[in-house]
Amino acid sequence: MGVSGFIKGFNLFHRTKPRIRLHPYGYIQRRDFSDTKILSSNDSLLPVLIVGAGPVGLVLSVLLTKFGIKCTVLEKNKGFSKHPQAHFINNRTMEVFRKLDGLAEEIQRSQPSVDLWSKFIYCTSLTGSILGSVDHMHPQDFEKIVSPISVAHFSQYKLTRLLVKLLENLGFGIHTLEGPDSLDHEPLRGGEILMGYECVSIDTTDECVTATVSFSKEGKLLTRKIQSKILIGADGAGSMVRKLVGIDLKGEKDLQKLVSVHFWSKDLGRYLLNERPGMLFFIFNTEVIGVLVAHDLTQGEFVLQIPFYPPQQNLEDFSPEICKKLILKLVGQELSDIDVIDIKPWVMHAEVADRFVCGNNQIILCGDAAHRFPPAGGFGMNTGIQDAHNLAWKIASLLNGVAPTSILATYETERKPIAVFNTALSVQNFRAAMAVPATLGLDPTVANSVHQVINKGFGSILPSGIQKAILDGIFSIGRSQLSEFILNENNPLGSSRLAKLRHIFEEGKSLQLQFPAEDLGFRYLEGALVPDSDDGVPAPGLPTGRRRDYVPCADPGSRLPHMNVKVLSNFPSEETISILDLVSENKVEFLLIIAPMEESYNLAQAAFKVAEEYKVSTKVCILWPADTVTRVQPGSKAKLAPWKNYIDVIEVKRSLDSSSWWSTCQMTEQGAILVRPDEHIAWRSKSRVLGDLYSKMKIVFSTVLGFKSMNS
């Protein structure tokens, strides 16, 4: 299936008819997303129950807590995972982390130096010949031109540890079933992380969601019911919440099966630090093929990914001792300190949930529960965290009585197309990764076809031992293509293959790490926003699979373009901040950006009046052109009286010939931009707003908050 067909295969804006559907563990009542009622206020109910204490669930709990919304997190495991898993944090996610009490700065301090992880290296062994290498970091990635922060390489379990610490600082407590602080029958008030609790059924009414959770205590399997206004399924790729509510996944299943081997070796780390530092090592030799992820060369922490072909192979074929031998074959020399920590089989899928929101808009899927990507490009965890960022302010607006329940439906409207696009991009990037072994004479599609023939064709009637011997023999013949006899410049076949390989690397057709255009440039086309009047909803573009630079854009639904500014109340201080920093991190607040013009001040006055009526906090930013202000008080106080929630800032240009911020946004200074609490643009006017300013701003706020259908 091509990328275009992959995207078209999803129903991007799935709508369901009202119905009640029975499930083995209870029932879910579903209503159409057009429901615009305000959620009933019941202070005895837990506001939000989050199922899943991975990075996505934890980030969402941090964001909600900072917005003043109480929540409780359930985790079926009795402890947090120590498997490294995801490790690449992209630009947009790092921008989100900048608002989480110093999290981004802590990651930057703790991560390895970038020169130790910027490269992907392709080799015959870690001590053998290098077939090629690709440096994925460009100089502009660190110049902070398009973003106030750079990407990071930081293992998921370390991120989880920092998020838990952050939540503890916000007043959360971690409760285990064995400890004295167990809450197996205590009422939940928010601020709890409950370890060892699994959601086994879900029921909804107009008032609440009731989750039945099971837990084991003193050898007995017990259950309790937890009622909440909203339930979030952030419980990973195998989401029980998704299964309980009967939401299906669409896409490609079983792209590849692998075994993940987590191990430590300081000797290997020291060798790679000195000889060939990198993030990923693609190793091809006659004995074994694998991908080594260097999570931390200094500490010597690695994860090895090895192709897995069950049922001919099983986990007994990957015991710790066998894995040590495989590691040594991939290294190419002896190591005395290999310590295998964990061995896990896993299956690579490329699927997106039919729906992200159901049950009267009270049950919501987030992260891997809503979409399962190949790891190529690192979109999985990053997309999930950006799901949480999109969702948090909407939940807070609903529970604070600012918006109707329909605002939660815009979460699916906005995030599902992004998930579909990122799934297609991840698949395309995965296919690019497969081009390297195919060029070397090891076409993975052939290997998978051979495996299918053995499983379902004539081979299926053979005894399992013979099936395994046939599979091993065929793969051994395939790996012989990697022998030094073939793979050298003096062999015409080997020389041709090596030349093709160099071309793949030079043209950027191999596995890519960074996608700045997609990372920072994704845009919501419909949802909690007001499209430009002259802007028909464009069809989403197809991913190219190549790195493309981000081009700043101020279209509605886009992330607010970054520019450094100085706060005039601190003038003439040299301290600069990003314009993104003007969006509040501690409350749900919209930001209206204007230039210091009479008509724009009048627009701001109208926005303040409407925002007060809707009981939604709004701040006005007056953006002064560079080098035009020499006084601390530029006069906005008198222009905006009696309103006081405003801030004067001045542009900080990188050079004299740099474009103004308004030019970067392809707007005139007579225009205005309204920014949502998630730093995406809710509405903009490219030039002067004409007519009744109060009526115009009332339409804008009612549309964004979801009252438009109620008022029409």
XYZ file of C-alpha atoms in Angstrom:
712
model
C 0.000 0.000 0.000
C 1.384 3.415 -0.983
C 1.518 6.349 1.414
C -1.416 8.035 -0.326
C -3.483 4.874 -0.028
C -2.384 4.469 3.581
C -3.731 7.908 4.499
C -6.926 7.498 2.475
C -7.510 4.172 4.207
C -8.433 6.022 7.385
C -11.748 7.739 7.958
C -10.358 10.973 9.343
C -13.518 12.421 10.762
C -15.500 9.388 11.880
C -18.909 10.155 13.321
C -21.164 7.662 15.056
C -24.907 7.536 15.526
C -26.245 7.473 19.074
C -26.372 3.943 20.375
C -25.767 1.740 23.375
C -23.444 -1.185 22.833
C -22.907 -4.054 25.226
C -19.416 -5.237 26.192
C -18.198 -8.213 28.202
C -17.291 -6.044 31.173
C -20.157 -3.572 31.131
C -21.574 -1.106 28.644
C -20.648 2.160 27.047
C -23.255 4.705 26.105
C -22.246 6.743 23.076
C -23.712 9.934 21.691
C -22.937 12.032 18.698
C -20.106 14.565 19.084
C -22.470 17.465 18.486
C -23.558 17.280 22.133
C -22.836 20.741 23.511
C -24.123 20.575 27.062
C -22.031 21.867 29.931
C -20.769 18.982 32.097
C -22.752 18.628 35.297
C -20.917 19.934 38.336
C -20.594 17.310 41.054
C -17.829 18.085 43.514
C -17.958 14.587 44.996
C -16.684 13.063 41.740
C -13.024 12.741 40.837
C -12.597 15.198 37.926
C -10.222 13.082 35.802
C -9.040 9.476 36.007
C -5.979 8.721 33.859
C -5.319 5.056 33.086
C -1.622 4.558 32.361
C 1.448 6.026 34.069
C 3.712 6.221 31.035
C 5.098 9.555 29.797
C 1.817 10.550 28.117
C -0.354 9.910 31.177
C 2.156 11.572 33.477
C 2.551 14.654 31.259
C -1.225 15.015 31.054
C -1.475 14.792 34.843
C 1.169 17.525 35.195
C -0.607 19.822 32.735
C -4.013 19.299 34.343
C -2.601 19.887 37.821
C -0.950 23.123 36.715
C -4.333 24.188 35.300
C -5.944 23.482 38.670
C -7.704 20.234 37.674
C -7.467 17.328 40.110
C -6.667 13.931 38.656
C -5.627 10.428 39.684
C -3.374 8.097 37.688
C -3.780 4.302 37.592
C -0.959 1.955 36.518
C -1.486 -1.796 36.171
C 2.193 -2.561 36.820
C 3.478 -2.468 40.378
C 6.520 -0.430 39.373
C 7.574 1.975 36.646
C 9.256 0.420 33.613
C 13.062 0.572 33.513
C 13.263 -0.477 29.859
C 14.680 2.488 27.873
C 12.117 2.289 25.010
C 11.650 5.707 23.350
C 14.627 8.038 23.505
C 14.339 10.838 20.917
C 12.481 13.961 22.074
C 11.645 16.262 19.192
C 11.532 20.046 19.066
C 7.842 20.514 19.742
C 7.846 18.162 22.723
C 10.855 19.969 24.187
C 8.901 23.218 23.818
C 6.090 21.650 25.842
C 8.631 20.526 28.445
C 9.970 24.101 28.758
C 6.662 24.944 30.484
C 6.879 22.075 32.984
C 8.887 23.540 35.862
C 12.359 23.195 34.377
C 11.880 19.721 32.857
C 13.463 20.646 29.513
C 16.500 22.154 31.208
C 16.928 19.042 33.384
C 16.801 16.840 30.284
C 19.404 18.974 28.545
C 21.702 18.793 31.568
C 21.301 15.029 31.900
C 21.431 13.878 28.279
C 24.684 12.816 26.576
C 26.576 15.434 24.592
C 25.031 15.802 21.126
C 28.262 14.845 19.330
C 27.875 11.397 20.920
C 24.453 10.683 19.392
C 23.999 12.676 16.202
C 25.063 9.870 13.828
C 23.563 6.667 12.475
C 26.388 4.251 11.631
C 26.131 1.309 9.239
C 28.807 -1.358 9.655
C 29.732 -5.050 9.397
C 30.429 -5.087 13.146
C 31.017 -2.462 15.787
C 34.765 -3.002 15.394
C 34.627 -3.872 11.682
C 34.239 -1.997 8.412
C 31.991 1.061 8.269
C 29.611 0.909 5.311
C 28.453 4.471 5.802
C 27.303 7.021 8.368
C 24.765 9.826 8.428
C 24.954 12.869 10.725
C 21.376 13.933 11.400
C 22.124 17.175 13.208
C 22.574 20.328 11.125
C 24.160 23.567 12.415
C 20.814 25.397 12.277
C 19.333 22.823 14.659
C 21.199 24.521 17.495
C 20.873 28.169 16.457
C 17.389 28.567 18.025
C 16.065 30.441 15.000
C 12.756 28.586 14.647
C 12.487 27.289 18.206
C 13.796 28.392 21.602
C 15.105 24.875 22.301
C 16.700 21.919 20.529
C 15.868 18.220 20.299
C 17.133 15.740 22.901
C 18.260 12.114 23.319
C 16.962 10.866 26.658
C 15.670 7.415 27.579
C 11.983 7.030 28.368
C 12.460 5.518 31.824
C 14.667 8.464 32.806
C 11.979 10.845 31.548
C 9.388 8.931 33.586
C 11.569 9.311 36.668
C 11.742 13.108 36.174
C 7.982 13.353 35.572
C 7.223 11.411 38.761
C 9.553 13.716 40.704
C 7.796 16.731 39.172
C 4.401 15.349 40.193
C 5.633 14.707 43.717
C 6.685 18.363 43.859
C 3.122 19.232 42.810
C 1.744 17.233 45.745
C 1.176 13.798 44.203
C 1.746 10.660 46.221
C 2.715 7.229 44.878
C 0.629 4.475 46.447
C 1.523 0.797 46.221
C -0.625 -2.098 47.353
C 2.050 -3.482 49.641
C 2.910 -0.230 51.356
C 1.280 1.417 54.368
C -0.062 4.146 52.083
C -2.283 1.782 50.076
C -5.562 3.381 48.976
C -7.416 0.239 47.935
C -10.683 1.408 49.534
C -10.060 5.084 50.323
C -11.930 7.784 48.350
C -9.791 9.423 45.685
C -9.441 13.191 45.804
C -6.825 13.682 43.089
C -3.058 13.806 43.384
C -2.591 10.025 43.572
C -0.602 7.593 41.417
C -1.938 4.116 42.163
C 0.439 1.284 41.229
C -0.829 -2.254 40.597
C -4.397 -1.369 39.579
C -5.852 -2.580 36.268
C -9.013 -1.223 34.658
C -11.296 -4.189 33.846
C -14.633 -2.556 32.991
C -16.059 0.844 32.147
C -19.609 2.149 32.428
C -20.976 5.606 31.636
C -23.996 7.689 32.524
C -24.736 11.329 31.756
C -23.160 12.207 35.094
C -19.958 10.175 35.239
C -17.734 7.333 34.116
C -17.411 4.343 36.438
C -14.237 2.288 36.091
C -13.978 -1.064 37.831
C -10.349 -1.772 38.660
C -8.798 -4.998 39.895
C -5.796 -5.398 42.161
C -4.102 -8.190 44.037
C -3.531 -7.869 47.767
C -2.314 -10.524 50.178
C -2.874 -13.176 47.522
C -6.480 -12.149 46.829
C -7.815 -10.571 43.643
C -9.993 -7.632 44.659
C -11.930 -4.941 42.799
C -13.151 -1.453 43.474
C -15.123 1.134 41.521
C -13.800 4.601 40.743
C -16.145 7.290 39.477
C -14.876 10.285 37.547
C -16.211 12.961 35.235
C -13.685 12.073 32.516
C -11.608 8.941 31.928
C -8.414 9.040 29.860
C -6.991 5.894 28.272
C -3.240 6.518 28.149
C -2.439 2.866 28.734
C -0.238 2.152 25.748
C -0.372 0.225 22.490
C -2.270 -2.706 24.031
C -4.745 -0.333 25.689
C -7.333 -2.092 27.838
C -9.449 1.075 27.813
C -9.576 0.992 24.014
C -10.578 -2.674 24.060
C -13.228 -2.199 26.749
C -14.991 0.577 24.844
C -14.832 -1.402 21.595
C -12.769 1.005 19.502
C -11.016 -0.655 16.579
C -7.666 0.156 15.000
C -7.093 0.686 11.282
C -3.845 0.399 9.378
C -1.063 -2.131 8.859
C -0.467 -4.846 11.433
C 2.662 -6.904 12.020
C 5.121 -4.880 9.949
C 7.931 -6.648 11.770
C 8.505 -8.740 14.876
C 11.596 -8.086 16.968
C 13.277 -8.968 20.231
C 14.532 -6.061 22.318
C 17.585 -6.788 24.501
C 18.412 -4.213 27.166
C 22.012 -4.538 28.391
C 24.893 -2.657 29.952
C 28.563 -2.710 28.972
C 30.874 0.091 30.019
C 33.671 -1.489 27.973
C 31.571 -1.220 24.807
C 30.535 2.306 25.744
C 34.156 3.403 26.179
C 35.165 1.831 22.879
C 32.369 3.546 20.924
C 32.992 6.863 22.691
C 36.579 6.837 21.464
C 36.209 5.185 18.063
C 32.751 5.738 16.541
C 30.149 7.537 18.679
C 26.574 7.413 17.430
C 22.922 6.864 18.362
C 22.009 3.927 16.125
C 24.291 1.222 14.756
C 22.970 -0.932 11.898
C 25.082 -4.074 11.873
C 25.155 -6.550 8.999
C 27.407 -9.617 8.982
C 27.296 -13.268 8.023
C 26.408 -14.442 11.539
C 23.811 -11.979 12.779
C 21.947 -8.808 11.846
C 20.733 -6.245 14.358
C 20.260 -2.606 15.281
C 22.002 -1.295 18.385
C 20.526 1.754 20.114
C 23.130 3.571 22.214
C 21.033 5.129 24.969
C 24.059 6.383 26.879
C 27.626 5.675 25.758
C 29.113 7.196 28.892
C 27.170 4.854 31.152
C 27.310 1.966 28.674
C 23.543 1.478 28.303
C 22.255 -0.158 25.113
C 19.240 -1.813 23.549
C 19.731 -4.352 20.767
C 16.880 -4.977 18.326
C 16.978 -8.364 16.573
C 14.506 -9.681 13.954
C 12.222 -12.339 15.424
C 10.409 -15.080 13.478
C 7.957 -17.042 15.631
C 6.820 -19.783 15.919
C 9.993 -21.259 14.450
C 11.859 -19.049 16.892
C 10.744 -18.555 20.482
C 12.011 -16.639 23.494
C 14.111 -19.631 24.571
C 16.258 -18.846 21.514
C 17.034 -15.488 23.154
C 18.121 -16.445 26.658
C 20.574 -14.070 28.399
C 23.521 -16.336 27.491
C 22.485 -16.589 23.845
C 21.948 -12.821 23.713
C 25.473 -12.270 25.061
C 26.840 -14.406 22.232
C 24.782 -12.457 19.677
C 26.076 -9.174 21.105
C 29.676 -10.372 20.808
C 29.102 -11.350 17.169
C 27.745 -7.881 16.476
C 30.613 -6.220 18.350
C 33.321 -8.277 16.646
C 35.518 -8.717 19.713
C 35.345 -10.037 23.267
C 33.703 -8.044 26.075
C 33.915 -9.125 29.700
C 31.217 -6.952 31.267
C 28.004 -7.567 29.280
C 25.066 -7.470 31.686
C 21.744 -8.416 30.067
C 18.936 -6.732 32.010
C 15.777 -7.460 30.076
C 14.613 -9.349 26.964
C 11.257 -8.448 25.406
C 9.550 -9.506 22.178
C 7.468 -6.871 20.456
C 5.530 -6.338 17.232
C 5.711 -3.250 15.043
C 2.319 -1.918 13.916
C 1.115 1.148 12.026
C -2.449 1.754 13.178
C -4.745 4.552 14.295
C -7.903 4.179 16.385
C -11.260 4.674 14.643
C -12.187 7.169 17.341
C -10.305 9.053 20.023
C -13.394 10.212 21.963
C -16.548 8.304 22.973
C -19.125 7.866 25.746
C -20.730 11.339 25.826
C -17.249 12.810 25.223
C -16.275 11.416 28.628
C -13.819 8.700 27.535
C -10.731 9.741 25.606
C -7.777 7.854 24.145
C -4.357 9.450 24.251
C -0.870 8.429 23.061
C -0.179 4.849 21.959
C -3.693 3.869 23.020
C -4.916 5.981 20.082
C -2.107 5.310 17.578
C 0.686 2.761 17.164
C 3.646 3.788 15.001
C 6.845 2.140 13.827
C 9.641 3.709 15.906
C 11.280 5.163 12.774
C 11.560 8.917 13.336
C 10.589 8.778 17.005
C 7.014 9.974 16.475
C 5.316 7.634 18.957
C 6.000 9.209 22.337
C 6.277 12.712 20.865
C 2.877 12.525 19.178
C 1.387 11.184 22.417
C 2.780 14.020 24.522
C 1.462 16.522 21.999
C -1.935 14.759 22.278
C -1.824 15.509 26.011
C -0.859 19.128 25.363
C -3.816 19.566 23.017
C -6.206 17.879 25.438
C -5.282 19.398 28.801
C -6.569 22.942 28.243
C -9.801 21.608 26.750
C -10.499 19.400 29.759
C -9.716 22.316 32.074
C -12.001 24.647 30.094
C -14.840 22.142 30.338
C -14.435 21.362 34.027
C -14.083 25.047 34.900
C -17.393 25.778 33.173
C -15.798 27.856 30.416
C -16.645 25.508 27.518
C -19.293 22.863 26.715
C -18.568 19.153 26.362
C -18.286 19.548 22.590
C -14.838 21.075 23.045
C -13.520 17.586 23.826
C -14.707 16.386 20.411
C -12.283 18.878 18.836
C -9.447 16.837 20.354
C -10.225 14.027 17.901
C -10.950 16.420 15.050
C -7.519 17.978 15.474
C -5.301 15.138 16.628
C -6.541 12.202 14.555
C -5.378 13.645 11.195
C -1.970 14.338 12.780
C -1.797 10.735 13.984
C -2.737 9.423 10.535
C -0.087 11.602 8.884
C 2.613 10.663 11.399
C 1.744 6.992 10.998
C 2.225 7.250 7.237
C 5.470 9.177 7.711
C 6.772 6.586 10.181
C 5.938 3.768 7.750
C 7.686 5.615 4.950
C 10.736 6.145 7.145
C 10.697 2.470 8.112
C 10.633 1.523 4.420
C 13.625 3.802 3.892
C 15.476 1.943 6.647
C 14.786 -1.327 4.832
C 16.403 0.049 1.645
C 19.870 -0.443 3.171
C 19.712 -4.222 3.757
C 17.861 -4.610 0.434
C 20.763 -2.900 -1.326
C 23.151 -5.321 0.384
C 21.195 -8.270 -1.011
C 19.024 -8.814 2.085
C 15.556 -7.724 1.063
C 13.413 -7.896 4.245
C 10.268 -8.402 2.171
C 11.795 -11.608 0.794
C 12.612 -12.784 4.328
C 9.039 -12.084 5.425
C 7.663 -13.893 2.364
C 9.818 -16.939 3.096
C 8.561 -16.887 6.675
C 4.954 -16.714 5.483
C 5.465 -19.679 3.136
C 6.863 -21.743 6.003
C 4.006 -20.689 8.291
C 1.080 -20.989 5.889
C 2.354 -22.821 2.818
C 3.896 -26.210 2.323
C 6.227 -25.709 5.279
C 3.338 -25.651 7.752
C 2.884 -29.445 7.449
C 6.498 -30.102 8.452
C 7.600 -30.780 12.043
C 8.568 -27.622 13.926
C 12.219 -28.653 14.164
C 12.475 -29.026 10.395
C 10.675 -25.687 9.883
C 13.244 -24.007 12.118
C 16.144 -25.672 10.305
C 14.796 -24.565 6.911
C 14.301 -20.977 8.132
C 17.778 -20.824 9.681
C 19.322 -22.310 6.528
C 17.626 -19.819 4.199
C 18.589 -16.885 6.421
C 22.175 -18.146 6.617
C 22.337 -18.248 2.819
C 20.978 -14.705 2.741
C 23.550 -13.435 5.221
C 26.315 -14.902 3.052
C 25.712 -11.873 0.805
C 27.522 -9.911 3.534
C 30.766 -11.875 3.340
C 33.976 -9.959 2.740
C 34.410 -11.985 -0.452
C 31.296 -10.326 -1.929
C 31.133 -7.017 -0.090
C 34.338 -5.333 -1.296
C 35.340 -2.872 -3.990
C 37.209 -5.521 -6.005
C 34.108 -7.649 -6.453
C 31.913 -6.163 -9.220
C 28.703 -7.117 -7.381
C 29.981 -5.836 -4.048
C 31.333 -2.652 -5.616
C 27.962 -1.963 -7.256
C 26.116 -2.511 -3.995
C 28.467 -0.261 -2.031
C 28.088 2.496 -4.644
C 24.282 2.260 -4.396
C 24.573 2.400 -0.621
C 26.639 5.585 -0.757
C 24.030 7.121 -3.051
C 21.250 6.270 -0.571
C 23.138 8.013 2.244
C 24.113 11.048 0.176
C 20.576 11.581 -1.128
C 19.003 11.302 2.334
C 17.040 8.197 1.329
C 17.965 6.156 4.396
C 16.277 6.225 7.813
C 15.890 9.830 8.980
C 15.908 11.147 12.562
C 14.645 14.715 12.211
C 11.594 16.081 10.427
C 11.501 19.808 11.320
C 8.679 20.654 8.899
C 6.408 18.022 10.432
C 7.693 18.483 13.981
C 6.977 22.217 14.249
C 4.808 22.807 11.199
C 1.844 20.503 11.775
C -1.439 22.352 11.554
C -4.979 21.707 12.720
C -7.397 22.340 9.849
C -10.643 22.057 11.826
C -11.544 22.108 15.492
C -11.240 24.741 18.213
C -10.231 27.466 15.772
C -11.576 29.935 13.225
C -10.282 29.264 9.700
C -9.391 32.244 7.521
C -12.427 33.396 5.568
C -10.464 32.964 2.337
C -9.016 29.630 3.427
C -10.738 26.558 2.098
C -9.738 23.496 4.122
C -6.788 22.091 2.136
C -6.235 18.380 1.771
C -3.385 17.216 4.006
C -0.140 16.888 2.062
C 1.604 13.574 1.738
C 4.790 12.931 3.721
C 7.963 12.954 1.658
C 10.063 10.790 3.980
C 12.883 13.314 3.611
C 14.010 15.978 6.027
C 12.394 19.313 5.191
C 13.081 22.582 6.980
C 10.292 24.215 8.952
C 8.849 27.388 7.418
C 7.102 29.618 9.993
C 3.386 29.904 9.429
C 0.628 31.829 11.227
C -2.367 30.133 9.614
C -5.116 29.216 12.105
C -4.302 25.855 13.671
C -0.540 26.333 13.358
C 1.856 26.532 16.255
C 2.737 30.177 17.012
C 6.020 31.077 15.250
C 8.933 31.667 17.615
C 10.757 34.974 17.921
C 12.844 36.399 20.720
C 11.408 39.436 22.476
C 12.225 41.652 25.438
C 9.639 42.552 28.062
C 9.475 46.339 28.231
C 8.832 46.407 31.974
C 12.392 45.060 32.265
C 13.770 47.474 29.667
C 16.678 48.111 29.107
C 17.501 44.628 30.470
C 19.269 42.407 27.953
C 17.265 39.324 28.966
C 15.231 37.891 26.102
C 12.421 35.356 26.057
C 10.532 33.550 23.323
C 7.179 34.938 22.279
C 5.939 31.413 23.081
C 6.760 32.121 26.737
C 3.985 34.720 26.842
C 1.417 31.896 26.784
C 0.707 31.050 30.421
C 1.934 27.732 31.794
C -0.178 27.790 34.960
C -3.683 28.658 33.804
C -5.959 28.368 30.800
C -5.414 31.710 29.141
C -5.673 32.986 25.582
C -3.113 35.447 24.204
C -4.058 38.207 21.765
C -1.032 39.619 19.917
C -1.369 43.088 18.378
C 0.853 45.910 17.190
C 0.732 49.325 18.935
C -1.946 50.866 16.699
C -5.178 52.635 17.619
C -7.407 50.143 15.776
C -5.595 47.212 17.396
C -6.012 48.652 20.880
C -9.745 48.966 20.159
C -9.800 45.312 19.081
C -8.080 44.366 22.336
C -10.696 46.288 24.337
C -13.425 44.320 22.568
C -11.590 41.025 23.193
C -11.321 41.811 26.898
C -15.074 42.479 27.130
C -16.010 39.248 25.352
C -13.516 37.184 27.341
C -14.976 38.534 30.568
C -18.462 37.507 29.451
C -17.230 33.989 28.647
C -15.233 33.884 31.895
C -12.079 32.921 30.019
C -8.768 34.532 30.941
C -7.180 36.532 28.137
C -3.922 38.459 28.003
C -3.000 41.048 25.386
C 0.541 41.279 24.052
C 1.524 44.537 22.387
C 4.432 43.713 20.087
C 6.614 46.744 19.343
C 8.942 46.816 16.329
C 12.652 46.433 17.049
C 14.553 49.579 18.057
C 11.419 51.757 18.334
C 11.023 51.953 22.104
C 13.405 53.714 24.436
C 11.005 54.291 27.295
C 9.762 51.811 29.876
C 6.099 52.867 29.528
C 5.041 53.017 25.852
C 1.461 54.131 26.608
C -0.522 50.905 26.454
C -1.837 51.437 29.983
C -3.989 54.373 28.946
C -5.075 52.725 25.700
C -6.293 49.533 27.427
C -7.716 50.951 30.681
C -9.439 49.665 32.728
C -8.071 46.280 31.632
C -4.754 45.347 33.196
C -3.853 41.898 31.834
C -1.486 43.025 29.101
C 2.231 43.022 28.388
C 4.412 45.228 26.174
C 7.279 43.470 24.396
C 9.740 44.509 21.725
C 11.120 42.394 18.897
C 14.709 41.206 19.110
C 16.086 40.713 15.620
C 18.973 38.364 14.961
C 20.456 40.819 12.451
C 19.627 44.165 10.874
C 18.228 42.535 7.753
C 16.074 40.019 9.625
C 12.359 40.124 8.881
C 9.936 41.532 11.409
C 7.758 39.038 13.250
C 4.675 40.191 11.345
C 6.482 39.678 8.033
C 7.572 36.216 9.147
C 3.893 35.495 9.793
C 3.042 36.904 6.325
C 0.794 39.529 7.890
C 0.674 43.294 8.221
C 1.131 45.092 11.540
C -2.550 46.027 11.393
C -3.425 42.375 11.907
C -3.926 40.369 15.093
C -3.415 36.806 16.295
C -5.342 34.973 19.029
C -3.305 32.133 20.532
C -4.769 29.165 22.432
C -3.368 27.859 25.724
C -1.521 25.118 23.767
C 0.356 27.771 21.714
C -1.617 27.043 18.539
C -3.314 29.873 16.682
C -7.081 30.007 17.255
C -7.789 32.944 14.956
C -5.984 35.643 13.065
C -6.714 38.651 10.939
C -4.052 39.331 8.330
C -4.866 43.028 8.293
C -7.114 45.544 10.028
C -10.367 44.136 11.448
C -13.318 46.088 10.075
C -16.853 46.536 11.380
C -18.227 45.827 14.849
C -15.172 44.663 16.818
C -17.189 43.360 19.767
C -19.392 41.194 17.534
C -16.359 39.931 15.665
C -14.567 38.860 18.839
C -17.740 37.290 20.202
C -17.962 35.095 17.101
C -14.266 34.190 17.485
C -14.478 33.145 21.146
C -17.817 31.340 20.759
C -16.451 29.359 17.805
C -13.194 28.416 19.489
C -14.866 27.424 22.764
C -17.616 25.458 21.033
C -20.650 27.654 21.726
C -21.258 28.545 18.093
C -23.758 25.760 17.443
C -25.579 26.627 20.672
C -25.912 30.306 19.722
C -26.902 29.714 16.109
